Coordinates of C-alpha atoms and ligand atoms in Angstrom, one line a residue:
Chain W
M29 CA 80.2 76.7 92.1
S30 CA 82.9 74.3 91.3
G31 CA 86.6 73.8 91.9
V32 CA 89.5 75.1 94.0
F33 CA 91.8 77.6 92.3
V34 CA 95.5 77.8 93.3
W35 CA 97.7 80.5 91.8
I36 CA 101.2 79.3 90.8
E37 CA 103.6 82.1 91.4
Q38 CA 106.7 82.4 89.2
F39 CA 109.6 84.7 88.8
K40 CA 111.4 84.5 85.4
G41 CA 109.9 81.0 85.0
E42 CA 111.1 79.8 88.4
P43 CA 108.1 78.6 90.6
A44 CA 107.8 79.8 94.2
L45 CA 108.1 76.8 96.5
V46 CA 105.1 78.0 98.5
S47 CA 102.9 77.5 95.4
W48 CA 103.5 73.8 95.6
Q49 CA 102.6 73.9 99.3
A50 CA 99.4 75.8 98.3
L51 CA 98.7 73.1 95.8
G52 CA 99.1 70.5 98.6
V53 CA 96.6 72.3 100.7
G54 CA 94.3 72.8 97.7
R55 CA 94.4 69.1 97.0
K56 CA 93.1 68.3 100.5
L57 CA 90.3 71.0 100.3
A58 CA 89.3 69.8 96.8
D59 CA 89.1 66.2 97.9
E60 CA 87.0 67.2 100.9
I61 CA 84.4 69.0 98.8
G62 CA 84.7 66.5 95.9
E63 CA 85.7 69.1 93.3
P64 CA 88.6 69.6 90.9
L65 CA 91.8 71.4 91.8
I66 CA 92.7 74.0 89.2
A67 CA 96.1 75.7 88.9
L68 CA 96.4 79.2 87.4
V69 CA 99.7 79.6 85.6
F70 CA 100.4 83.0 84.1
G71 CA 103.6 84.3 82.5
Q72 CA 105.6 83.9 79.4
N73 CA 106.8 80.4 78.2
V74 CA 105.3 78.8 81.3
G75 CA 103.9 75.6 79.6
E76 CA 106.4 73.5 81.6
L77 CA 105.2 75.0 84.8
A78 CA 101.6 74.0 84.0
Q79 CA 102.8 70.4 83.6
K80 CA 104.6 70.6 86.9
A81 CA 101.4 71.9 88.6
I82 CA 99.6 68.7 87.4
H83 CA 102.5 66.6 88.8
Y84 CA 102.1 68.4 92.1
G85 CA 98.4 67.5 92.3
A86 CA 96.3 69.8 90.0
D87 CA 93.5 68.2 87.9
E88 CA 93.6 71.1 85.4
A89 CA 95.9 74.0 84.7
L90 CA 94.6 77.3 83.2
V91 CA 97.6 78.8 81.3
A92 CA 97.9 82.3 80.1
D93 CA 101.1 82.8 78.1
D94 CA 101.6 86.4 77.1
Q95 CA 104.2 89.1 77.2
T96 CA 101.9 91.4 79.3
L97 CA 102.1 88.7 82.0
A98 CA 105.8 88.0 81.9
A99 CA 106.6 89.9 85.0
F100 CA 104.0 90.0 87.8
R101 CA 101.8 93.1 87.9
V102 CA 98.7 93.3 90.0
E103 CA 96.5 95.0 87.3
P104 CA 96.7 92.4 84.5
Y105 CA 96.9 89.4 86.9
A106 CA 94.0 90.5 89.0
A107 CA 91.8 91.3 85.9
L108 CA 92.5 87.8 84.5
V109 CA 91.9 86.0 87.9
T110 CA 88.6 87.9 88.2
K111 CA 87.5 86.9 84.7
L112 CA 88.4 83.2 85.4
I113 CA 86.4 83.4 88.7
E114 CA 83.4 84.7 86.8
E115 CA 83.7 81.9 84.2
R116 CA 84.4 79.0 86.5
S117 CA 82.7 80.0 89.7
P118 CA 85.3 78.3 92.0
R119 CA 84.5 77.7 95.7
F120 CA 87.9 78.6 97.0
M121 CA 91.2 80.2 95.9
L122 CA 94.6 79.8 97.5
A123 CA 98.0 81.4 96.9
G124 CA 101.3 81.8 98.8
A125 CA 101.4 84.8 101.2
T126 CA 104.4 86.3 99.3
T127 CA 104.7 90.0 98.3
R128 CA 103.0 89.1 95.0
G129 CA 100.5 86.7 96.5
R130 CA 99.3 89.2 99.0
D131 CA 98.9 92.0 96.4
L132 CA 97.0 89.7 94.0
M133 CA 94.7 88.1 96.5
G134 CA 93.9 91.4 98.4
T135 CA 93.1 93.1 95.2
V136 CA 90.9 90.3 93.8
A137 CA 89.1 90.0 97.2
G138 CA 88.2 93.7 96.9
Q139 CA 87.2 93.3 93.3
V140 CA 84.8 90.4 93.8
G141 CA 83.9 91.1 97.4
A142 CA 85.2 87.9 98.8
G143 CA 86.3 87.0 102.3
L144 CA 90.1 86.7 102.5
L145 CA 92.0 84.8 105.2
S146 CA 95.6 86.0 105.0
D147 CA 98.9 84.4 105.9
V148 CA 97.3 81.3 107.4
I149 CA 99.3 78.5 109.1
G150 CA 96.3 76.1 109.3
L151 CA 93.4 75.6 106.9
D152 CA 90.3 73.3 106.8
V153 CA 86.8 73.2 105.4
I154 CA 84.2 73.2 108.1
D155 CA 80.5 73.1 107.1
G156 CA 81.5 74.1 103.6
N157 CA 83.5 77.2 104.7
L158 CA 87.2 77.9 105.0
Q159 CA 88.4 78.0 108.6
A160 CA 91.9 79.2 109.2
T161 CA 94.5 79.6 112.0
R162 CA 96.6 82.7 111.5
P163 CA 99.1 84.5 113.6
I164 CA 98.2 88.0 114.9
Y165 CA 100.2 90.5 116.9
A166 CA 103.4 89.3 115.2
G167 CA 102.8 85.7 116.4
K168 CA 102.2 86.6 120.0
L169 CA 98.6 85.3 119.6
L170 CA 96.8 83.1 117.1
S171 CA 93.4 83.8 115.7
K172 CA 90.9 81.2 114.5
E173 CA 88.8 82.8 111.6
V174 CA 86.1 81.6 109.3
A175 CA 85.2 82.9 105.8
E176 CA 81.6 83.2 104.5
G177 CA 80.0 83.6 101.1
D178 CA 80.0 81.7 97.8
F179 CA 83.6 82.3 97.0
Q180 CA 86.4 82.3 99.7
M181 CA 90.1 83.0 99.6
A182 CA 93.2 82.4 101.7
T183 CA 96.9 83.1 101.4
I184 CA 99.2 80.5 103.1
R185 CA 102.4 81.2 104.9
N186 CA 105.6 79.8 103.4
R187 CA 106.7 76.6 105.0
A188 CA 103.7 76.3 107.3
F189 CA 102.4 73.4 105.1
P190 CA 104.4 70.5 103.6
T191 CA 105.6 70.5 100.0
P192 CA 103.9 67.5 98.3
D193 CA 106.0 65.0 96.4
P194 CA 105.5 65.5 92.7
D195 CA 104.1 62.5 90.8
E196 CA 105.4 62.6 87.2
S197 CA 102.9 60.0 86.1
R198 CA 99.9 62.2 87.0
T199 CA 98.0 63.5 84.0
G200 CA 95.5 66.4 83.7
T201 CA 94.0 68.9 81.3
I202 CA 95.9 72.0 80.2
T203 CA 93.7 74.8 79.0
Q204 CA 95.0 78.0 77.4
V205 CA 93.3 81.2 78.4
E206 CA 93.7 84.8 77.1
P207 CA 94.8 87.8 79.0
V208 CA 92.2 90.5 79.7
M209 CA 94.3 93.7 79.5
A210 CA 96.4 95.0 76.7
E211 CA 99.7 96.6 77.5
D212 CA 98.5 100.2 76.9
E213 CA 95.7 99.6 79.5
I214 CA 98.2 98.7 82.2
T215 CA 99.5 101.7 84.1
V216 CA 102.2 100.0 86.1
K217 CA 105.5 99.3 84.2
V218 CA 108.3 97.1 85.6
E219 CA 111.6 98.7 84.6
G220 CA 113.9 96.1 86.0
V221 CA 114.8 93.9 89.0
E222 CA 118.1 94.1 90.7
E223 CA 118.5 90.5 92.0
A224 CA 120.3 89.6 95.2
V225 CA 122.5 87.0 93.5
G226 CA 123.9 83.9 95.0
E227 CA 122.0 84.2 98.2
V228 CA 119.5 81.7 99.6
S229 CA 116.1 83.2 100.1
L230 CA 115.4 83.7 103.8
T231 CA 111.8 82.7 103.7
D232 CA 112.5 79.5 101.6
A233 CA 115.5 78.4 103.6
N234 CA 115.6 75.1 105.5
I235 CA 118.4 76.5 107.6
I236 CA 119.2 80.0 108.8
V237 CA 122.2 81.2 110.7
S238 CA 121.7 84.7 112.1
G239 CA 124.0 87.2 113.7
G240 CA 123.2 90.1 116.0
R241 CA 124.9 93.0 117.7
G242 CA 127.3 90.4 119.2
V243 CA 129.1 89.9 115.9
G244 CA 130.5 93.4 116.5
G245 CA 130.8 94.7 113.0
P246 CA 130.3 93.9 109.3
E247 CA 133.3 91.6 109.3
G248 CA 131.7 89.7 112.2
F249 CA 129.3 88.3 109.7
E250 CA 132.1 86.3 108.1
P251 CA 131.9 83.3 110.5
V252 CA 128.1 83.5 110.3
R253 CA 128.3 83.3 106.5
E254 CA 130.8 80.5 106.6
L255 CA 128.6 78.3 108.8
A256 CA 125.5 79.1 106.7
E257 CA 127.5 78.1 103.6
V258 CA 128.5 74.7 104.9
L259 CA 124.9 74.0 105.9
G260 CA 123.5 75.3 102.6
G261 CA 121.5 77.9 104.6
A262 CA 120.7 81.6 104.5
V263 CA 122.1 84.4 106.5
G264 CA 119.8 86.3 108.9
A265 CA 120.3 89.2 111.2
S266 CA 118.8 91.1 114.2
R267 CA 117.6 94.6 113.7
A268 CA 120.5 95.9 115.8
A269 CA 122.9 94.5 113.3
V270 CA 120.9 95.9 110.4
D271 CA 120.5 99.3 112.0
A272 CA 124.2 99.5 112.6
G273 CA 124.6 99.1 108.8
W274 CA 126.5 95.8 109.0
I275 CA 124.2 93.9 106.7
P276 CA 121.3 95.0 104.4
Y277 CA 117.7 95.2 105.7
A278 CA 116.7 92.3 103.4
H279 CA 118.4 90.0 106.0
Q280 CA 116.4 91.3 109.0
V281 CA 114.4 88.7 110.9
G282 CA 111.6 89.8 113.2
Q283 CA 108.5 91.8 113.6
T284 CA 109.6 94.5 111.3
G285 CA 111.7 92.2 109.1
K286 CA 111.0 88.7 107.7
V287 CA 109.0 86.1 109.5
V288 CA 110.8 82.8 109.0
S289 CA 110.1 79.2 109.9
P290 CA 113.2 77.0 109.0
D291 CA 114.0 73.6 110.3
L292 CA 117.0 74.9 112.0
Y293 CA 117.6 78.5 113.2
I294 CA 121.0 79.3 114.7
A295 CA 121.1 82.7 116.6
A296 CA 124.6 84.0 117.3
G297 CA 125.1 87.1 119.4
I298 CA 121.4 87.8 119.5
S299 CA 119.7 88.5 122.9
G300 CA 116.2 87.4 121.9
A301 CA 114.1 90.6 122.1
I302 CA 110.4 90.0 121.8
Q303 CA 110.4 91.6 118.3
H304 CA 113.1 89.2 117.1
L305 CA 111.4 86.2 118.6
A306 CA 108.2 87.2 116.7
G307 CA 110.1 86.5 113.4
M308 CA 111.6 83.1 114.2
R309 CA 109.8 81.4 117.1
T310 CA 108.1 78.9 114.9
S311 CA 111.4 77.4 113.7
K312 CA 111.6 73.7 114.3
V313 CA 114.9 73.6 116.2
I314 CA 116.5 76.8 117.6
V315 CA 120.2 76.9 118.6
A316 CA 121.4 79.9 120.6
V317 CA 125.1 80.9 120.9
N318 CA 125.5 83.7 123.4
K319 CA 128.0 84.8 126.0
D320 CA 125.3 85.7 128.5
P321 CA 123.6 82.6 130.0
E322 CA 120.6 84.9 131.0
A323 CA 119.9 86.0 127.4
P324 CA 116.2 85.5 126.7
I325 CA 117.0 83.7 123.4
F326 CA 117.7 80.6 125.5
S327 CA 114.1 80.4 126.6
V328 CA 113.0 79.5 123.1
A329 CA 116.1 77.4 122.2
R330 CA 116.4 73.6 122.1
Y331 CA 120.2 73.8 122.3
G332 CA 122.5 76.4 123.7
I333 CA 126.2 77.1 123.9
V334 CA 127.2 79.8 126.4
N335 CA 130.5 81.0 124.9
D336 CA 132.1 83.5 122.5
L337 CA 130.5 83.2 119.0
F338 CA 133.9 83.8 117.4
K339 CA 135.1 80.5 118.9
V340 CA 131.8 78.5 118.6
L341 CA 130.8 79.3 115.0
P342 CA 134.2 78.4 113.4
A343 CA 134.3 75.2 115.5
L344 CA 130.7 74.3 114.3
T345 CA 131.7 75.0 110.7
K346 CA 134.7 72.7 111.1
A347 CA 132.5 70.0 112.8
F348 CA 129.9 70.1 110.1
K349 CA 132.5 70.0 107.4
E350 CA 133.9 66.8 108.8
K351 CA 130.6 65.2 109.5
L352 CA 128.9 66.1 106.3
G353 CA 132.0 65.6 104.2
R354 CA 131.8 69.1 102.7
Chain H
M25 CA 99.8 117.3 95.7
H26 CA 97.7 115.8 98.6
V27 CA 99.3 112.9 100.4
V28 CA 97.2 110.9 102.9
V29 CA 98.8 108.7 105.5
F30 CA 96.6 105.7 106.5
T31 CA 97.3 104.5 110.0
K32 CA 96.0 102.8 113.2
S33 CA 97.0 102.4 116.8
T34 CA 98.6 99.1 117.9
P35 CA 100.0 98.0 121.3
D36 CA 103.7 98.7 121.8
T37 CA 105.7 96.0 120.1
A38 CA 107.4 95.2 123.4
A39 CA 104.0 94.6 125.1
K40 CA 103.1 91.2 126.4
V41 CA 99.9 90.6 124.5
E42 CA 97.4 88.1 126.1
V43 CA 93.8 87.0 125.9
D44 CA 91.7 87.5 129.0
A45 CA 88.9 85.3 130.4
N46 CA 86.4 87.0 128.2
G47 CA 88.4 86.3 125.1
N48 CA 89.5 89.9 124.6
V49 CA 93.0 90.9 123.7
T50 CA 94.9 92.8 126.5
W51 CA 98.3 94.4 126.6
G52 CA 98.6 95.3 130.3
D53 CA 99.5 99.0 130.8
S54 CA 101.7 99.1 127.7
P55 CA 101.0 102.2 125.7
L56 CA 99.3 102.3 122.3
V57 CA 101.7 103.4 119.6
V58 CA 101.3 104.2 115.9
N59 CA 101.5 101.0 113.9
P60 CA 105.3 100.8 113.6
W61 CA 105.3 100.5 109.7
D62 CA 103.1 103.6 109.4
E63 CA 105.8 105.7 111.0
Y64 CA 107.8 105.2 107.9
A65 CA 104.8 106.2 105.8
A66 CA 104.3 109.4 107.8
E67 CA 108.0 110.3 107.5
E68 CA 107.8 109.8 103.7
A69 CA 104.7 112.0 103.5
L70 CA 106.6 114.7 105.5
Q71 CA 109.5 114.5 103.1
L72 CA 107.1 115.0 100.2
K73 CA 105.7 118.0 102.0
E74 CA 109.2 119.4 102.5
K75 CA 110.5 118.6 99.1
Q76 CA 107.4 119.1 96.9
G77 CA 105.1 121.2 99.0
A78 CA 102.6 118.4 99.4
N79 CA 99.6 118.8 101.7
T80 CA 99.4 116.1 104.2
T81 CA 96.6 114.4 106.1
V82 CA 96.5 111.4 108.3
I83 CA 93.4 109.1 108.4
A84 CA 92.3 106.1 110.5
V85 CA 89.3 103.9 110.2
G86 CA 88.6 102.8 113.7
P87 CA 87.5 103.5 117.3
E88 CA 88.8 106.2 119.6
M89 CA 92.0 104.3 120.4
D90 CA 93.2 105.2 116.9
N91 CA 93.5 108.9 118.0
D92 CA 96.8 107.9 119.6
A93 CA 98.2 107.1 116.2
L94 CA 96.7 110.1 114.5
K95 CA 98.1 112.4 117.2
H96 CA 101.6 110.9 116.8
C97 CA 101.6 111.6 113.1
V98 CA 100.4 115.2 113.7
A99 CA 103.1 115.6 116.3
M100 CA 105.6 114.4 113.6
G101 CA 104.3 117.2 111.4
I102 CA 101.3 115.9 109.4
Q103 CA 98.9 118.9 108.9
E104 CA 95.4 117.4 109.2
A105 CA 93.9 114.4 110.9
V106 CA 90.5 112.6 110.3
R107 CA 89.0 109.5 112.0
V108 CA 86.3 107.6 110.3
W109 CA 84.0 105.7 112.6
D110 CA 80.5 104.9 113.8
D111 CA 78.8 102.0 115.5
A112 CA 78.0 100.4 112.1
L113 CA 81.7 99.7 111.7
E114 CA 81.9 97.9 115.0
G115 CA 82.8 94.3 114.1
S116 CA 83.2 95.1 110.4
D117 CA 85.9 93.1 108.4
S118 CA 88.5 94.4 106.1
L119 CA 86.0 94.8 103.2
G120 CA 83.8 97.1 105.3
Q121 CA 86.7 99.2 106.6
A122 CA 88.1 99.4 103.0
K123 CA 84.8 100.7 101.8
A124 CA 84.7 103.3 104.5
L125 CA 88.3 104.4 103.8
A126 CA 87.7 104.6 100.0
A127 CA 84.6 106.7 100.6
A128 CA 86.4 109.1 102.8
I129 CA 89.2 109.5 100.3
K130 CA 86.6 110.2 97.6
K131 CA 85.0 112.8 99.9
M132 CA 88.4 114.6 100.2
G133 CA 88.4 114.8 96.5
D134 CA 91.9 115.9 95.7
V135 CA 94.0 113.0 97.0
D136 CA 97.0 112.0 94.9
M137 CA 98.5 109.3 97.1
I138 CA 97.6 107.2 100.1
I139 CA 100.7 106.0 101.9
T140 CA 100.8 103.4 104.7
G141 CA 103.0 100.7 106.2
K142 CA 103.3 97.3 104.5
E143 CA 100.9 95.8 107.1
A144 CA 99.2 96.4 110.4
V145 CA 101.2 94.5 113.1
D146 CA 98.1 93.7 115.2
V147 CA 96.0 91.9 112.5
N148 CA 99.1 91.0 110.5
S149 CA 97.4 92.0 107.3
D150 CA 97.3 94.6 104.5
A151 CA 93.8 93.6 103.3
V152 CA 92.2 96.9 104.1
I153 CA 94.5 99.0 102.0
L154 CA 94.6 96.6 99.0
Q155 CA 90.8 96.4 98.9
A156 CA 90.4 100.2 99.3
A157 CA 92.8 100.7 96.3
R158 CA 90.5 98.4 94.3
F159 CA 87.4 100.3 95.4
L160 CA 89.1 103.5 94.3
G161 CA 90.4 101.9 91.1
W162 CA 94.0 103.0 91.9
P163 CA 97.2 101.0 91.3
V164 CA 99.1 99.7 94.4
L165 CA 102.8 100.1 94.7
S166 CA 103.6 97.8 97.7
F167 CA 106.7 97.1 99.7
V168 CA 108.3 100.3 98.5
A169 CA 111.9 100.9 99.8
K170 CA 112.5 104.1 97.9
I171 CA 110.5 106.7 96.0
V172 CA 112.8 107.4 93.2
E173 CA 110.9 110.3 91.6
I174 CA 107.5 111.9 91.4
D175 CA 106.7 114.4 88.7
P176 CA 103.8 116.5 90.1
A177 CA 103.0 117.9 86.7
T178 CA 102.3 114.6 85.0
G179 CA 101.7 112.4 88.1
A180 CA 104.4 110.0 87.0
I181 CA 105.9 108.1 90.0
K182 CA 108.8 105.7 90.0
V183 CA 109.6 103.5 93.0
E184 CA 111.9 100.7 94.1
R185 CA 110.0 97.7 95.7
L186 CA 111.5 95.1 97.9
V187 CA 110.4 91.7 96.5
E188 CA 111.6 88.2 97.4
E189 CA 114.3 88.2 94.7
G190 CA 115.7 91.7 95.2
R191 CA 114.7 95.2 94.3
E192 CA 112.2 95.9 91.5
T193 CA 111.9 99.3 89.9
V194 CA 108.4 100.1 88.9
S195 CA 106.7 103.2 87.4
A196 CA 103.1 104.2 87.5
K197 CA 100.7 107.2 87.5
L198 CA 99.2 108.9 90.5
P199 CA 96.7 108.7 92.1
A200 CA 98.1 105.5 93.6
V201 CA 98.4 103.6 96.9
V202 CA 101.9 103.2 98.3
T203 CA 102.9 100.8 101.1
V204 CA 106.3 101.1 102.6
V205 CA 109.0 98.9 104.3
K206 CA 111.3 100.0 107.0
E207 CA 114.3 100.6 104.7
I208 CA 112.7 103.7 103.1
N209 CA 113.7 106.2 105.7
E210 CA 114.5 107.0 109.3
P211 CA 111.3 108.4 110.9
R212 CA 111.8 111.7 112.8
Y213 CA 110.8 112.1 116.5
P214 CA 107.9 114.4 117.1
S215 CA 108.9 117.9 117.9
F216 CA 108.0 119.8 121.1
I217 CA 105.8 122.1 119.1
G218 CA 104.3 119.2 117.3
I219 CA 103.4 117.4 120.5
R220 CA 101.8 120.5 121.9
K221 CA 99.7 120.9 118.7
A222 CA 98.7 117.3 118.8
A223 CA 97.7 117.4 122.4
K224 CA 95.3 120.3 121.7
L225 CA 94.0 118.9 118.5
K226 CA 90.3 117.9 118.3
I227 CA 90.2 115.2 115.7
P228 CA 87.0 115.3 113.5
V229 CA 85.2 112.1 113.3
W230 CA 83.5 111.3 110.0
S231 CA 80.6 108.9 110.2
R232 CA 80.0 106.2 107.6
A233 CA 77.0 108.2 106.4
E234 CA 79.1 111.3 106.0
S235 CA 81.6 109.4 103.9
G236 CA 78.7 108.2 101.8
R237 CA 78.3 104.5 102.5
A238 CA 75.1 102.6 103.3
R239 CA 75.1 101.0 106.7
S240 CA 74.3 97.6 105.2
E241 CA 77.5 97.6 103.2
V242 CA 80.0 98.0 106.1
E243 CA 78.4 96.6 109.2
A244 CA 79.4 93.3 110.8
G245 CA 76.5 91.5 109.2
A246 CA 78.1 92.2 105.8
A247 CA 81.5 90.8 106.9
K248 CA 82.9 87.9 104.8
T249 CA 85.3 86.8 107.5
K250 CA 84.7 86.4 111.2
V251 CA 87.0 85.8 114.1
L252 CA 86.0 82.8 116.2
E253 CA 88.6 82.8 118.8
K254 CA 92.0 84.3 119.8
F255 CA 94.4 82.3 121.8
P256 CA 98.1 82.1 122.8
P257 CA 100.3 79.9 120.6
P258 CA 101.2 76.6 122.2
P259 CA 104.4 77.0 124.3
R260 CA 107.6 75.7 122.8
E261 CA 108.2 72.2 124.1
G262 CA 111.0 71.3 126.5
E263 CA 113.8 73.1 128.2
V264 CA 117.0 74.3 126.5
E265 CA 119.9 71.9 126.7
I266 CA 123.0 73.8 127.4
I267 CA 126.0 72.0 125.9
P268 CA 129.1 72.6 128.2
S269 CA 131.8 74.3 126.2
D270 CA 135.0 74.3 128.2
D271 CA 136.2 72.6 125.2
V272 CA 134.6 74.5 122.3
E273 CA 135.7 72.0 119.6
E274 CA 134.1 69.1 121.6
A275 CA 130.9 71.1 122.2
A276 CA 130.7 71.9 118.5
R277 CA 131.1 68.2 117.6
I278 CA 128.4 67.2 120.1
L279 CA 126.0 69.8 118.8
A280 CA 126.6 68.9 115.2
E281 CA 125.9 65.3 116.0
K282 CA 122.6 66.2 117.8
L283 CA 121.4 68.3 114.9
I284 CA 122.3 65.6 112.3
E285 CA 120.4 63.1 114.5
E286 CA 117.4 65.4 114.6
K287 CA 117.5 65.4 110.8
V288 CA 117.5 69.2 110.6
V289 CA 120.7 69.3 108.6
Ligands
FAD410 C1 109.0 98.8 116.7 C2 110.2 97.9 116.9 C3 110.4 96.8 115.9 C4 111.5 96.0 116.1 N1 111.6 95.0 115.1 C5 112.7 94.2 115.2 C6 112.9 93.1 114.3 O1 112.1 93.0 113.3 N2 113.9 92.3 114.4 C7 114.8 92.4 115.5 O2 115.8 91.6 115.6 N3 114.7 93.4 116.4 C8 113.6 94.3 116.3 N4 113.5 95.3 117.2 C9 114.6 95.6 118.1 C10 114.7 94.7 119.3 O3 113.9 95.3 120.3 C11 116.1 94.6 119.8 O4 116.6 95.9 120.0 C12 117.1 93.9 118.9 O5 116.5 92.6 118.4 C13 118.4 93.6 119.5 O6 119.3 93.0 118.7 P1 120.4 92.0 119.2 O7 119.9 90.9 119.9 O8 121.3 91.7 118.1 O9 121.3 93.0 120.2 P2 121.4 93.0 121.7 O10 120.1 93.0 122.4 O11 122.3 94.1 122.1 O12 122.1 91.6 122.0 C14 123.4 91.3 121.7 C15 123.7 89.9 122.3 O13 124.9 89.4 121.9 C16 125.6 88.8 122.9 N5 127.0 88.8 122.6 C17 127.8 89.9 122.5 N6 129.1 89.6 122.1 C18 129.0 88.2 122.0 C19 130.0 87.3 121.6 N7 131.3 87.7 121.2 N8 129.7 86.0 121.5 C20 128.4 85.6 121.9 N9 127.5 86.5 122.2 C21 127.8 87.8 122.3 C22 125.2 89.6 124.2 O14 125.3 88.8 125.3 C23 123.7 89.9 123.8 O15 122.8 89.0 124.3 C24 112.4 96.2 117.1 C25 112.2 97.2 118.0 C26 111.1 98.0 118.0 C27 110.9 99.1 119.0

């Protein structure tokens, strides 16, 4: 048994930020058990990413560069991870709890019969086993869980752990590995991705400005967007606004939308239903803008302005433009 | 085509969920509902029944409380319901439950698709379905926002998945596991006749032995993860500071300054 594996997720060569956070956690675990930290980098032309993984703390990177691995697919990725686990017998493996990370880790856990702690917000080694804190019941409760067995896995929630600072002087070993499956053995084919262009990803965003039923219509998202733009943030929404068809579902925050944890969450015209709070209550600073001083959103907010959002948001946009010189 | 909906009961999402003095999770007198994501899976199965003549079954791996979810799906129009459970599964982890689910699906024999919500809202996890897919050796099409086409003759399936960067179009071959997101459809309400049928329904319970798994493989002792403790999250610190806004421009300036001071912008 030796080493801690961290899967470095990429899309078209762009690394997922949460992968660096996972490397940061992996570094801590590896140091505690006194074993090497090993990054798994799969894709096509991903040599540079392997180098970056070393800068972010890995001792070694196992790189598989192949056309069958260009776009993420569970089958070839899980088969390769399984082979590497058999060859290297790592103690632990980590990945981000993204759509891909969840698929990959859940599948590998089934394949090798490992305990998997998913979507964790805290992770330690206690008596040689992984012990995690993870939200349950949409964050209404937390659960402390422990893994057992020779090989243990965890997926970590985006932004729950700090992103380490890269150290460009760090050196490590880069080892090439071969894929396990040939294209004709893979049943799933990716036909294309329609990318949401020019938008900041909600789950990566440091700042989110969200609109609810209070914005009154699709055009009501204009002042929300303008404020988000000045702040370099992403646009979120309540389910009421999504269900009304004012903004696509990809923007929904909450129990049946995305769970986000930005530094700053500005909720405009959102009442603060329990299902909405489930998606944003771990934000560092919450600002509520609502006409109704009794709205439950104020109970989780640090700052509130009780007024019309159509007056407050443009005024905020103006104030930030002046103060940030944008 | 045989489509199986995999579900479980969860407390109503509006429920106040707490931990009692014995460390058990309670939700007052709030009702149990079908795991909200699974309603979309049941609706999609019903559309496959209506458009393609699929046979539909709903299955849960869990204690009696899961009957609520099974009955809801039957009331929506799903034809058959099965619950897999016995005392060996008490305290089992996702691996044990996945083995029981995969075994039950194998026992049915003719299943082309398992469809379920993207996660269970109580445990915040999709581990059971992913691991069951592995035990069956079936591909997983997760976070599906649209089933573009299914060709029952060849088993070819094409779907659109919601991933971080946008929508990904993927094709595969049945049998497969599909997990769905909310965007896929608008679930119907149970019909009056459906509710009557569900109320009268006696749901068969398959034991682990019936579904062909050894006790030692699924029981709590074989679990690779254990829950030590459940507890409420720490309360958010401090009271809200309401910034007076008789002069909105002034209020905005004050708020902007405070946020810059807090280093969040
Ligand atoms: C199973 C289930 C899952 C759910 N999942 C989610 C989820 O993931 N995310 C989610 O958000 N909801 C979810 N909901 C819905 C949730 O219960 C609420 O219905 C929803 O969040 C309400 O959205 P809202 O706050 O925008 O609308 P409302 O509750 O109608 O609130 C609108 C607010 O805007 C204020 N307002 C109106 N006009 C103005 C103005 N000009 N200026 C300032 N303020 C104004 C009002 O005072 C009010 O507080 C779910 C519900 C269920 C049953």
